[in-house]
PDB file of C-alpha atoms in Angstrom:
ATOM      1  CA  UNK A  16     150.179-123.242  44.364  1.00 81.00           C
ATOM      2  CA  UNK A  17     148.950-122.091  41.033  1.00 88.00           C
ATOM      3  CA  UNK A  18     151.917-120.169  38.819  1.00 90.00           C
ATOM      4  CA  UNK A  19     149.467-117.486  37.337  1.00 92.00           C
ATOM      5  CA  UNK A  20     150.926-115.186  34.056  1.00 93.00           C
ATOM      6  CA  UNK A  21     152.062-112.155  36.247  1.00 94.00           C
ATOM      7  CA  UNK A  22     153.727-114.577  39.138  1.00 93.00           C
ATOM      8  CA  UNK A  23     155.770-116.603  36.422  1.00 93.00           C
ATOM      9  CA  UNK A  24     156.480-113.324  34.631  1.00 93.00           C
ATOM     10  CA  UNK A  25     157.707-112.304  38.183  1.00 93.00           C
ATOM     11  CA  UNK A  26     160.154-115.488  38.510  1.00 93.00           C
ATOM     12  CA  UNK A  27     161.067-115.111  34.671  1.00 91.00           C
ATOM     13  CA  UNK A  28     162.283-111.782  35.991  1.00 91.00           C
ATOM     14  CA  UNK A  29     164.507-113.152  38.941  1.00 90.00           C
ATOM     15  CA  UNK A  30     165.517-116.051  37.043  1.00 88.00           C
ATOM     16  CA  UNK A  31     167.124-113.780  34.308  1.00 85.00           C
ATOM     17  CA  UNK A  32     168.851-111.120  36.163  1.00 81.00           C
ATOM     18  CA  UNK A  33     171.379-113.507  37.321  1.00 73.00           C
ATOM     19  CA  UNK A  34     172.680-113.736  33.582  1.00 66.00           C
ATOM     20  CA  UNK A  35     174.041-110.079  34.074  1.00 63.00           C
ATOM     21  CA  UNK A  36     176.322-111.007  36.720  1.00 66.00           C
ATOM     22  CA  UNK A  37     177.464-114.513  34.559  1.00 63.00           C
ATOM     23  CA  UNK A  38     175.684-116.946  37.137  1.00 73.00           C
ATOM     24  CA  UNK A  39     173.179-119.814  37.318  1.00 79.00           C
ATOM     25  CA  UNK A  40     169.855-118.887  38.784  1.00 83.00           C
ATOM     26  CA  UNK A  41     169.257-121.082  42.376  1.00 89.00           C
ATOM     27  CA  UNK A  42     165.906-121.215  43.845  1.00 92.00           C
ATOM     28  CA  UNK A  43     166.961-119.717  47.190  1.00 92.00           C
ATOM     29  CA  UNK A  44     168.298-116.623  45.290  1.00 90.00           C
ATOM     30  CA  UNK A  45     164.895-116.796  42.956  1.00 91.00           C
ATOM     31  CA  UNK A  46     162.926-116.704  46.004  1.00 93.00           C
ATOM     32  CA  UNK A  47     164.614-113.652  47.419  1.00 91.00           C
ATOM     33  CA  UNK A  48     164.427-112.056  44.252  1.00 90.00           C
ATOM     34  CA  UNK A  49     160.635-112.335  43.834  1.00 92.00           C
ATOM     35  CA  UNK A  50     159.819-111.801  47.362  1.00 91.00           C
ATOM     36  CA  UNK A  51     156.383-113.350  47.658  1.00 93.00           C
ATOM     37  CA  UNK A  52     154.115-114.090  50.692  1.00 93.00           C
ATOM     38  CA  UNK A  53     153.274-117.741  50.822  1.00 94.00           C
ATOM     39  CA  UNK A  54     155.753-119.111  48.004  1.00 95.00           C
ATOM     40  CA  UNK A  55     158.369-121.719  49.240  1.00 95.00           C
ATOM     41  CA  UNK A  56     161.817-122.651  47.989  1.00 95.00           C
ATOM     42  CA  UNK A  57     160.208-126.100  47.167  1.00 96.00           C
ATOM     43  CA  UNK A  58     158.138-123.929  44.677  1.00 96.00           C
ATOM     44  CA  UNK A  59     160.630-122.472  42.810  1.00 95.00           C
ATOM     45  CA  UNK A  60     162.603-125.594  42.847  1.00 95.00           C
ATOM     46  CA  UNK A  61     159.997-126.883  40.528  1.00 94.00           C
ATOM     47  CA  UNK A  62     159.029-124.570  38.598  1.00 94.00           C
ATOM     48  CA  UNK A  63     162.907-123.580  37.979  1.00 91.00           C
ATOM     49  CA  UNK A  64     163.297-127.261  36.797  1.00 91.00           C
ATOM     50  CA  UNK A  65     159.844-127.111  34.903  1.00 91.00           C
ATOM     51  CA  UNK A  66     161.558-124.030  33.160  1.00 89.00           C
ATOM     52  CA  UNK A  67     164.969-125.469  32.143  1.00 86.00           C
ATOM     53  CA  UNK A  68     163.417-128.320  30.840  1.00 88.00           C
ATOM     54  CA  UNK A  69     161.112-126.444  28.529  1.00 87.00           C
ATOM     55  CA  UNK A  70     163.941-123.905  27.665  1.00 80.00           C
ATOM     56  CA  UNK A  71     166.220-126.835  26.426  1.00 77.00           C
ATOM     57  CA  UNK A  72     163.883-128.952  24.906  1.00 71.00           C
ATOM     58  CA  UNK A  73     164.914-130.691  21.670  1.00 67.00           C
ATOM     59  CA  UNK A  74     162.968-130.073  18.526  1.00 61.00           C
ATOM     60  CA  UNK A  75     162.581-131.676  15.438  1.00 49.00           C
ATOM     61  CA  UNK A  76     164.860-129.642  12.635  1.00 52.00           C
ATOM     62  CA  UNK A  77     165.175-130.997   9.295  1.00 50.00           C
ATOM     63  CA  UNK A  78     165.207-134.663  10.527  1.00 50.00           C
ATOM     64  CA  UNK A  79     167.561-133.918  13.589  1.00 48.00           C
ATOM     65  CA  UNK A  80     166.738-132.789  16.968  1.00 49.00           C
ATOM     66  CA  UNK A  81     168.258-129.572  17.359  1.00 48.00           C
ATOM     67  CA  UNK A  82     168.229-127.407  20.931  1.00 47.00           C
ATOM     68  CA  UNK A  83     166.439-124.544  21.121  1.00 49.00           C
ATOM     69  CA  UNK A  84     169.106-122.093  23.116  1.00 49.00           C
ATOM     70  CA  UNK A  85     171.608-120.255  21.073  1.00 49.00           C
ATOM     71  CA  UNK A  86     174.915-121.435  23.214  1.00 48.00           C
ATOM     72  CA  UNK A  87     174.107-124.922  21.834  1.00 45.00           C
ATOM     73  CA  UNK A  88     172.465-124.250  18.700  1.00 48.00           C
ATOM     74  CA  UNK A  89     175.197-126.425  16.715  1.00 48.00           C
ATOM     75  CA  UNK A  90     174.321-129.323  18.471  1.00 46.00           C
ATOM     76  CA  UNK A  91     172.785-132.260  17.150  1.00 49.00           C
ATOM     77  CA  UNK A  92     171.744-135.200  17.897  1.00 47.00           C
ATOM     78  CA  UNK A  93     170.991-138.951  16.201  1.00 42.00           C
TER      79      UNK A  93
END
């Protein structure tokens, strides 16, 4: 399966309207959300993983690594 610019903006979509309602996205309830012919939990499992990943990667900040996301932006590590 190839994640195309308006089927990721689709999942972007599901994945964030669970932040209304103070819960963590799941892929079952990602899947439902997006409702698409053909796309598989196993899908969504890895892209949702592939998305995390990049939405908490470290990056270099004045010679620490500092997270991206604003809950953890005091963070730092050595």
């Amino acid at each position: 399966m190839r994640w195309t610019p308006e089927l990721h903006e689709s999942f972007v979509e599901a994945s964030t309207s669970w932040v209304a309602v103070d819960v963590r996205a799941t892929p079952k309830g990602v899947l439902k959300l997006m409702n698409v012919d053909g796309l598989t939990i196993y899908h969504v499992k890895s892209h949702l993983q592939k998305y995390r990943t990049a939405r908490y990667k470290p990056e270099l900040s004045e010679g620490n690594k500092l997270l991206k996301t604003e809950p953890f932006k005091n963070i730092y590590y050595i």
